[in-house]
mmCIF file of C-alpha atoms and ligand atoms in Angstrom:
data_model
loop_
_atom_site.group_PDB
_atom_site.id
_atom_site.type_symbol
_atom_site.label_atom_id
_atom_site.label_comp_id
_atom_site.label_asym_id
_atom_site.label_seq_id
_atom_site.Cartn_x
_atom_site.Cartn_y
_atom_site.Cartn_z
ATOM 1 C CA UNK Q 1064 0.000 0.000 0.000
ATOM 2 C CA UNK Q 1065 1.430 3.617 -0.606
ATOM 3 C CA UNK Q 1066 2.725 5.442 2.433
ATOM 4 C CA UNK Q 1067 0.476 8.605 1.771
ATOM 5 C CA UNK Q 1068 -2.606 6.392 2.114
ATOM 6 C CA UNK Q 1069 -1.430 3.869 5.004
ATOM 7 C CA UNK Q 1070 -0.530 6.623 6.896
ATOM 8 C CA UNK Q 1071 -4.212 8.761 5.683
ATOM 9 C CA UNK Q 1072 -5.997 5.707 7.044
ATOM 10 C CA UNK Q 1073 -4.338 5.188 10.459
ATOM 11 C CA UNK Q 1074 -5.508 8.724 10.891
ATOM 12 C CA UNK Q 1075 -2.854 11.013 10.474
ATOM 13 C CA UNK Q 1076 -4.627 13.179 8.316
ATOM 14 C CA UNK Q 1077 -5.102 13.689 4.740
ATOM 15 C CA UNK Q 1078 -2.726 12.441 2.155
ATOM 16 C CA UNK Q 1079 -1.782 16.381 1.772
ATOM 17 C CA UNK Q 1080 -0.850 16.439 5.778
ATOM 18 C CA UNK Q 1081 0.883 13.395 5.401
ATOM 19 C CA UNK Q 1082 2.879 14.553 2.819
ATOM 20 C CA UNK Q 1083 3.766 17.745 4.864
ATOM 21 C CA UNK Q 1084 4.980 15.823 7.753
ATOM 22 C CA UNK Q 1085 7.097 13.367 5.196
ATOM 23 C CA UNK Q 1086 8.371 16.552 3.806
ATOM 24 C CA UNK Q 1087 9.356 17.513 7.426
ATOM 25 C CA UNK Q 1088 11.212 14.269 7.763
ATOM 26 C CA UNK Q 1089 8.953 12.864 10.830
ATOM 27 C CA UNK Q 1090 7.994 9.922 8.516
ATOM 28 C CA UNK Q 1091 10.826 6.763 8.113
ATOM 29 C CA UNK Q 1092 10.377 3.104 6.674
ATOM 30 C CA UNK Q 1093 12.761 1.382 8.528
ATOM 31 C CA UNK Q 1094 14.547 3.742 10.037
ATOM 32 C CA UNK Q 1095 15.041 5.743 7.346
ATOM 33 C CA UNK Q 1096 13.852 8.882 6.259
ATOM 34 C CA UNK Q 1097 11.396 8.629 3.544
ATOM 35 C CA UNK Q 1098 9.390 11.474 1.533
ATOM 36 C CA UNK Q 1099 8.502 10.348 -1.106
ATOM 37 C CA UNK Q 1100 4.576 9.639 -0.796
ATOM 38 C CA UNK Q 1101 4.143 6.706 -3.046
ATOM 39 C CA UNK Q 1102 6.415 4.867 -1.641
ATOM 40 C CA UNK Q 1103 4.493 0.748 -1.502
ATOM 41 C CA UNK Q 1104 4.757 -0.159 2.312
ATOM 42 C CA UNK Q 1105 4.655 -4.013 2.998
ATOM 43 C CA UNK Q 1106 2.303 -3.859 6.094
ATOM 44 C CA UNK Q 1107 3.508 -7.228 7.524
ATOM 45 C CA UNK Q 1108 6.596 -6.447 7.155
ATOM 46 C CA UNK Q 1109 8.159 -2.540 7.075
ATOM 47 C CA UNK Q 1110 8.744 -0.290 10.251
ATOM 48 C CA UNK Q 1111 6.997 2.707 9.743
ATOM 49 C CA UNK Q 1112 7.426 5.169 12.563
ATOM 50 C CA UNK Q 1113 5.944 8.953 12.647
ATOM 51 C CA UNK Q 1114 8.093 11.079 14.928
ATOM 52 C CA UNK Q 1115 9.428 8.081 16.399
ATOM 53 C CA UNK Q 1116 6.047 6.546 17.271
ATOM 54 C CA UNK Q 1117 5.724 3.087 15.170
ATOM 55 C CA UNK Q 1118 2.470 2.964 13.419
ATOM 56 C CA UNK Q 1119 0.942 -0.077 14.202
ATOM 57 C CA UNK Q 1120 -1.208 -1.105 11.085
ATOM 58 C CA UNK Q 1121 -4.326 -2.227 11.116
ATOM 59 C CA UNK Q 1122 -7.441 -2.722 8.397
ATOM 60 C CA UNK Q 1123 -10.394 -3.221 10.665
ATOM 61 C CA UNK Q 1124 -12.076 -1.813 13.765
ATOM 62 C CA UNK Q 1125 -14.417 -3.347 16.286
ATOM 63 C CA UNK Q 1126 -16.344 -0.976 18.832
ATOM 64 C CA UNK Q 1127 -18.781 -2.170 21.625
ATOM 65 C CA UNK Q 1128 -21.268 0.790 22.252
ATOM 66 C CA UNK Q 1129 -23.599 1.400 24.845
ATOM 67 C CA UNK Q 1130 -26.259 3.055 22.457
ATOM 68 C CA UNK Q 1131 -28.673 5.827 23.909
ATOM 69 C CA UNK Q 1132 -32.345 6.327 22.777
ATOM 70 C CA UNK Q 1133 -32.658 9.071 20.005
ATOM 71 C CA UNK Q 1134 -29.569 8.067 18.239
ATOM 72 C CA UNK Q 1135 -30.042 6.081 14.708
ATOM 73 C CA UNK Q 1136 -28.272 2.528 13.839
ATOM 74 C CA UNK Q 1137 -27.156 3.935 10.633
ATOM 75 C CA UNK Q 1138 -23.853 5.509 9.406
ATOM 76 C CA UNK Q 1139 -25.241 9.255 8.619
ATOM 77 C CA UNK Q 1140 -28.289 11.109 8.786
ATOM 78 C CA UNK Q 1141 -29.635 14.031 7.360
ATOM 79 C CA UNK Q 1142 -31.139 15.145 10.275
ATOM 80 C CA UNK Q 1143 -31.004 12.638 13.460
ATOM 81 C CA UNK Q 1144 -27.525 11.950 15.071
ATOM 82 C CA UNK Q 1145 -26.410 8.411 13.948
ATOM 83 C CA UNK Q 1146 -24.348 5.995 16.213
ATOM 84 C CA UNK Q 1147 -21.435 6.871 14.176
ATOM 85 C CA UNK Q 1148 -21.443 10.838 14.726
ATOM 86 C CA UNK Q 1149 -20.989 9.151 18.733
ATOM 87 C CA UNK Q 1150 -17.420 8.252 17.974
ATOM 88 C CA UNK Q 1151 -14.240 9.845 17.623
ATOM 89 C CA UNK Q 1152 -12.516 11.398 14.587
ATOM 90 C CA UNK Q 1153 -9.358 8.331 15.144
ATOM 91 C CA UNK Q 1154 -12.741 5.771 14.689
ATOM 92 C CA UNK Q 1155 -14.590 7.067 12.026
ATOM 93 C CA UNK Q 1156 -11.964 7.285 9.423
ATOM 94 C CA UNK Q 1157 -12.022 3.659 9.625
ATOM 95 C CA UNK Q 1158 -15.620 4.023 8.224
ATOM 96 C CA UNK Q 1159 -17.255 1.754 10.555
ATOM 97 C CA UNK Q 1160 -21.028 0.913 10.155
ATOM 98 C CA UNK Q 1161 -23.409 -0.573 12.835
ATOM 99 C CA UNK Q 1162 -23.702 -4.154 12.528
ATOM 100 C CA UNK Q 1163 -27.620 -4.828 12.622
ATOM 101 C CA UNK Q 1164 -29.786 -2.142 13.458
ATOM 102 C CA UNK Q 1165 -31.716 -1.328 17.025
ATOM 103 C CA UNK Q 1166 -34.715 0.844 16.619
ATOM 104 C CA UNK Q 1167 -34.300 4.210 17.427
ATOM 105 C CA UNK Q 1168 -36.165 3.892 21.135
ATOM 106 C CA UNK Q 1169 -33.712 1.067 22.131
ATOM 107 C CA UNK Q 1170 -31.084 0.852 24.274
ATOM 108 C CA UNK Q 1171 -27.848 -1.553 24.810
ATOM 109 C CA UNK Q 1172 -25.169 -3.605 22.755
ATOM 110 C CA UNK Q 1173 -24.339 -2.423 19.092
ATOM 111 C CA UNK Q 1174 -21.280 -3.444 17.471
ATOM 112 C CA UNK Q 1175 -19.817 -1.105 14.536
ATOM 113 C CA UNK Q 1176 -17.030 -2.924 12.613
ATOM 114 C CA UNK Q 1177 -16.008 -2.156 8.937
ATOM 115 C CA UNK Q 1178 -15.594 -6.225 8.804
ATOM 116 C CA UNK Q 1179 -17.852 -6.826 6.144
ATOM 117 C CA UNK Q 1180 -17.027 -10.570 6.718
ATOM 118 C CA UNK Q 1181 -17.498 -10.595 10.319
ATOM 119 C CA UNK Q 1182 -20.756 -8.496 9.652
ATOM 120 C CA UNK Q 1183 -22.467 -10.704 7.510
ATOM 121 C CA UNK Q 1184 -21.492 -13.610 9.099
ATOM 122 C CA UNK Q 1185 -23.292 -12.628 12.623
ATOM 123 C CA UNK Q 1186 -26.457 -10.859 10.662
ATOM 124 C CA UNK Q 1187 -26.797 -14.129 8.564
ATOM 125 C CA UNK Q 1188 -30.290 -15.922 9.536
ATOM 126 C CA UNK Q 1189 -28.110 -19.486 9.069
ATOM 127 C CA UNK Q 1190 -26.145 -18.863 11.932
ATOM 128 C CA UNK Q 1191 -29.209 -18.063 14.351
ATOM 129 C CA UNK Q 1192 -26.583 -15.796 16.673
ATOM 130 C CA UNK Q 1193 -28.558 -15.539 19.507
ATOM 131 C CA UNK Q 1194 -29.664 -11.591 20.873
ATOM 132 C CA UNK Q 1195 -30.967 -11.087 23.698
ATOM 133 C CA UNK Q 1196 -32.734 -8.518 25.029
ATOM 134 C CA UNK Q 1197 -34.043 -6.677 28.438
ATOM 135 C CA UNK Q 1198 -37.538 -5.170 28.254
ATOM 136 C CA UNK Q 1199 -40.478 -3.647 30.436
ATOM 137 C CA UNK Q 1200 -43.782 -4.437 28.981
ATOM 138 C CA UNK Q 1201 -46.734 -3.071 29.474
ATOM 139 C CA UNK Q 1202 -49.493 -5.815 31.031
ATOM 140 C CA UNK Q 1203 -48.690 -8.961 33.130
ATOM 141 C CA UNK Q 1204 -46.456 -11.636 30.801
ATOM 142 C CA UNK Q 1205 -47.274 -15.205 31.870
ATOM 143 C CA UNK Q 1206 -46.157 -18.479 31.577
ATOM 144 C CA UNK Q 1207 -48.722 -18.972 28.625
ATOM 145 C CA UNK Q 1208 -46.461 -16.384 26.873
ATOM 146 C CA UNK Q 1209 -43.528 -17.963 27.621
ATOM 147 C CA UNK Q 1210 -44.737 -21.178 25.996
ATOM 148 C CA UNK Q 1211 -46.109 -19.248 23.093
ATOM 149 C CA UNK Q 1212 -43.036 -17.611 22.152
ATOM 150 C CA UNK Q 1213 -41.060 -21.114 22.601
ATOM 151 C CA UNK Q 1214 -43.328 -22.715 19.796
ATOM 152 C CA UNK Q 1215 -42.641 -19.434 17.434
ATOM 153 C CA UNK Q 1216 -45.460 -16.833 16.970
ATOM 154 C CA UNK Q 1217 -46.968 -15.181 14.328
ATOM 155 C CA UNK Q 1218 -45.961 -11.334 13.231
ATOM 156 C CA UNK Q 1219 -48.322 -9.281 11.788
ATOM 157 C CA UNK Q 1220 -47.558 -9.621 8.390
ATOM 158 C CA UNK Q 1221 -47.422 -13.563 8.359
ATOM 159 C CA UNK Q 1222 -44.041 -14.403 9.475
ATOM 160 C CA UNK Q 1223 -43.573 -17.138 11.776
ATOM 161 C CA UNK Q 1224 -40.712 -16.506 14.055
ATOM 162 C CA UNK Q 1225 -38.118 -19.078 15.089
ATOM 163 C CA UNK Q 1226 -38.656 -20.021 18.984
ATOM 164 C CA UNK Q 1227 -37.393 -17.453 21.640
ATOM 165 C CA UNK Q 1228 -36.692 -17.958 25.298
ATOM 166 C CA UNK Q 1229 -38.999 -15.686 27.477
ATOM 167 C CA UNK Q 1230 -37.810 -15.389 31.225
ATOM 168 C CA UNK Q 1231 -39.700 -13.476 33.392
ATOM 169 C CA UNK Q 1232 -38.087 -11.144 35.672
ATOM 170 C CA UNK Q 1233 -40.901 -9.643 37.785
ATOM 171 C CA UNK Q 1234 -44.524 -9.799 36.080
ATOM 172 C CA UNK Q 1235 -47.283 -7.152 37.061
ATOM 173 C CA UNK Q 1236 -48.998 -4.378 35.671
ATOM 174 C CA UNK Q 1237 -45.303 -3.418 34.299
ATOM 175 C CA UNK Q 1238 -43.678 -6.452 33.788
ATOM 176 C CA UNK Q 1239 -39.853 -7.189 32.847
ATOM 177 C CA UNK Q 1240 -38.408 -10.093 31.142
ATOM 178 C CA UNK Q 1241 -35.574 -10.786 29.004
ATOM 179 C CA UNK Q 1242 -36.196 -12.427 26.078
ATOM 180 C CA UNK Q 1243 -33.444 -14.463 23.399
ATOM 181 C CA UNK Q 1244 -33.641 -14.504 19.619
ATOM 182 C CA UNK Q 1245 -31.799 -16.165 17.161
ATOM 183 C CA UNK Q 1246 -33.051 -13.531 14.230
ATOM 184 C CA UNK Q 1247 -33.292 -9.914 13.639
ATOM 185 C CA UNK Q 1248 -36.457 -8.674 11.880
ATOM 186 C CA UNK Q 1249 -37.886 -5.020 11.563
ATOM 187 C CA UNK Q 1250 -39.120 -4.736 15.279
ATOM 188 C CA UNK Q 1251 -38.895 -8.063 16.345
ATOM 189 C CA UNK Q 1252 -39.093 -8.063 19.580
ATOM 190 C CA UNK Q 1253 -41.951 -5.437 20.103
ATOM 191 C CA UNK Q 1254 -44.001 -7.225 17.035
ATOM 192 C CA UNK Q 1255 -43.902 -10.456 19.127
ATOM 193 C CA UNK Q 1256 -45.106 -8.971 22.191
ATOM 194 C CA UNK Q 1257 -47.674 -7.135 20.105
ATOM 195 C CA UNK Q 1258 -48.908 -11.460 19.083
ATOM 196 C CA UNK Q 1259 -49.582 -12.028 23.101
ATOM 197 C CA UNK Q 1260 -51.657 -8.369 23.117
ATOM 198 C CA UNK Q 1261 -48.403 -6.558 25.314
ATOM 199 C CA UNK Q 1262 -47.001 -3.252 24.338
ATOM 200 C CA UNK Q 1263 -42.953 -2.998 25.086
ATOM 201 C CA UNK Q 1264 -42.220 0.261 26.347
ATOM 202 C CA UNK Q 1265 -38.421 0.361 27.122
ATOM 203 C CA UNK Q 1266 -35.794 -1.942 25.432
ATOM 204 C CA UNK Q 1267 -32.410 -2.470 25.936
ATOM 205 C CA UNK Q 1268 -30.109 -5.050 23.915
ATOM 206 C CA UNK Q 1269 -27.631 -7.066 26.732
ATOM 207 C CA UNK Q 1270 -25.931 -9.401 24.422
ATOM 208 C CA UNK Q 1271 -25.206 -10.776 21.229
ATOM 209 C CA UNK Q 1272 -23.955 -14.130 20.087
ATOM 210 C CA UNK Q 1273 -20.962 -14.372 23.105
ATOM 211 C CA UNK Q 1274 -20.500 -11.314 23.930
ATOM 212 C CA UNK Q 1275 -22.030 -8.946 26.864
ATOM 213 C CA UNK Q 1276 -22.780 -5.508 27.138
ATOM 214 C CA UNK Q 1277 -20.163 -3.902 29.092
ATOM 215 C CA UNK Q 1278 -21.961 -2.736 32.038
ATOM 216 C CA UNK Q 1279 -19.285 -0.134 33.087
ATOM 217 C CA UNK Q 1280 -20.046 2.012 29.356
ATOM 218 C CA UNK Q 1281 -22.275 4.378 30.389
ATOM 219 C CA UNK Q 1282 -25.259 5.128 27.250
ATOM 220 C CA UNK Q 1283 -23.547 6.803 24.334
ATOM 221 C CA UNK Q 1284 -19.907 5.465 25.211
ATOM 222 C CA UNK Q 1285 -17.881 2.624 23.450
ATOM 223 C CA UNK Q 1286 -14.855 0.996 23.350
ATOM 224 C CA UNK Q 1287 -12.806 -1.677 21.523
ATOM 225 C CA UNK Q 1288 -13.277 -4.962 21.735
ATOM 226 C CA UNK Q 1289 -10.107 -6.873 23.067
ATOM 227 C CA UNK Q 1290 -8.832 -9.316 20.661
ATOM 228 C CA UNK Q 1291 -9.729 -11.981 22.625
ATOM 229 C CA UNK Q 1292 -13.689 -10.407 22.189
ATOM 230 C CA UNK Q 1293 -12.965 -10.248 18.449
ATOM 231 C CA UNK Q 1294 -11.745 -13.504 18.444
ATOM 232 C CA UNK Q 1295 -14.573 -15.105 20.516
ATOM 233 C CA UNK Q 1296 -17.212 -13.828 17.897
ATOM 234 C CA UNK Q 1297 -14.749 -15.156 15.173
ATOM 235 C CA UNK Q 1298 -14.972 -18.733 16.004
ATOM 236 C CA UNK Q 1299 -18.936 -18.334 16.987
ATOM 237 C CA UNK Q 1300 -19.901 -17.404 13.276
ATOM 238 C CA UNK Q 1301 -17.117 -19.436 11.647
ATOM 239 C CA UNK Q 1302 -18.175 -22.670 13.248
HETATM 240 N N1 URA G 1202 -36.507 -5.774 18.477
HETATM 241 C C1 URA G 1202 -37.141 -4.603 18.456
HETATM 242 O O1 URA G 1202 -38.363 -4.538 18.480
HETATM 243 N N2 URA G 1202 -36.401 -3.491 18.392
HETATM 244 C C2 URA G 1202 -35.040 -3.485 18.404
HETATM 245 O O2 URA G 1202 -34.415 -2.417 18.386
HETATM 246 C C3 URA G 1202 -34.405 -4.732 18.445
HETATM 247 C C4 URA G 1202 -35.160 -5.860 18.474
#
């Protein structure tokens, strides 16, 4: 890859301000001093250092957020703030996107990646990576609902869901449960409570496929997933 644009992409600014600082001579491939911008970099195997600092190379970004209400799963908006506007400047030139959407109202675990692999792989409906999800709902959930959602129930326009595991947390006029999926369709998890005549009013995601919501992010804050996280969901969706 050229210098200009390994360097662009690990975020230290456009090709023009990289080529500014390699004209300063704070850029060298293996300890030596090099300005020209086209230079091809072998990422496994140069030493590229700015100022001293090696620049450790890497194509793909993994983020665990804690998303708020108000904030859209998407990548931009013309009007609403999007997940993505939450992070830093040294994320978003990766150009991450969410991976799966939660609805605008809900709360909890979104991973943004720009692994397409790793993306499709955990959104794919042959992999059933199980979600699961806090709510309160509005009405008393009962065992009778538990059993219907284990046998699959019927969305509004037809589709028969795969079986999800209903626990109840505390049932009364506000109940709570948390309830496991192994799909992702447009509102799933309020359209199934709609089946059993209950009306979710708060939502929050807690986990998907092996991995927990961090429960020290506060709402709106992220951070990396440790490779050992990144790993984990590797070998879940590759299996
Ligand atoms: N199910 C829903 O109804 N909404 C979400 O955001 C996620 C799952």
């Amino acid at each position: 890859m050229r210098l200009d644009k390994l360097l662009s992409n690990m975020g230290y600014g456009s090709r023009k301000e990289v080529r500014q600082l390699q004209k300063k001579g704070a850029v060298r491939v293996n300890g030596e001093t090099e300005k020209k911008p086209g230079v091809n970099i072998d990422t496994e195997n140069d030493l590229v250092t700015v100022m001293g600092e090696p620049v450790v190379y890497r194509k793909y970004i993994y983020i665990m957020m804690n998303k708020p209400q108000d904030v859209l799963s998407a990548t931009e908006d013309g009007h609403a703030r999007t997940v993505v506007d939450l992070l830093d400047a040294e994320f978003r030139h990766f150009k991450p996107f969410p991976v799966g959407r939660l609805d605008k109202d809900t709360e909890g675990f979104l991973l943004l990646s720009n692994d397409g692999k790793l993306a499709h792989n955990l959104l794919s409906p042959k992999k059933e990576v199980p979600k699961t999800y806090f709510a309160k709902v509005s009405g008393v959930v009962t065992e009778a609902d538990i059993e219907s959602f284990a046998a699959g129930v019927t969305l509004d326009d037809g589709y028969e869901t795969k079986p999800g595991k209903l626990k109840i947390i505390r049932s009364g006029e506000t109940s709570e449960i948390e309830l496991t999926i192994t799909e992702g369709k447009f509102h799933q998890v309020k359209r199934m409570f709609e089946t059993v005549g209950k009306k979710v009013v708060y939502l929050k995601r807690l986990s998907m496929g092996p991995l927990q919501l961090d429960e020290t992010l506060p709402l709106g804050a992220y951070r990396e997933l440790t490779e050992e996280e990144v790993e984990l969901l590797q070998s879940t969706t590759e299996a």
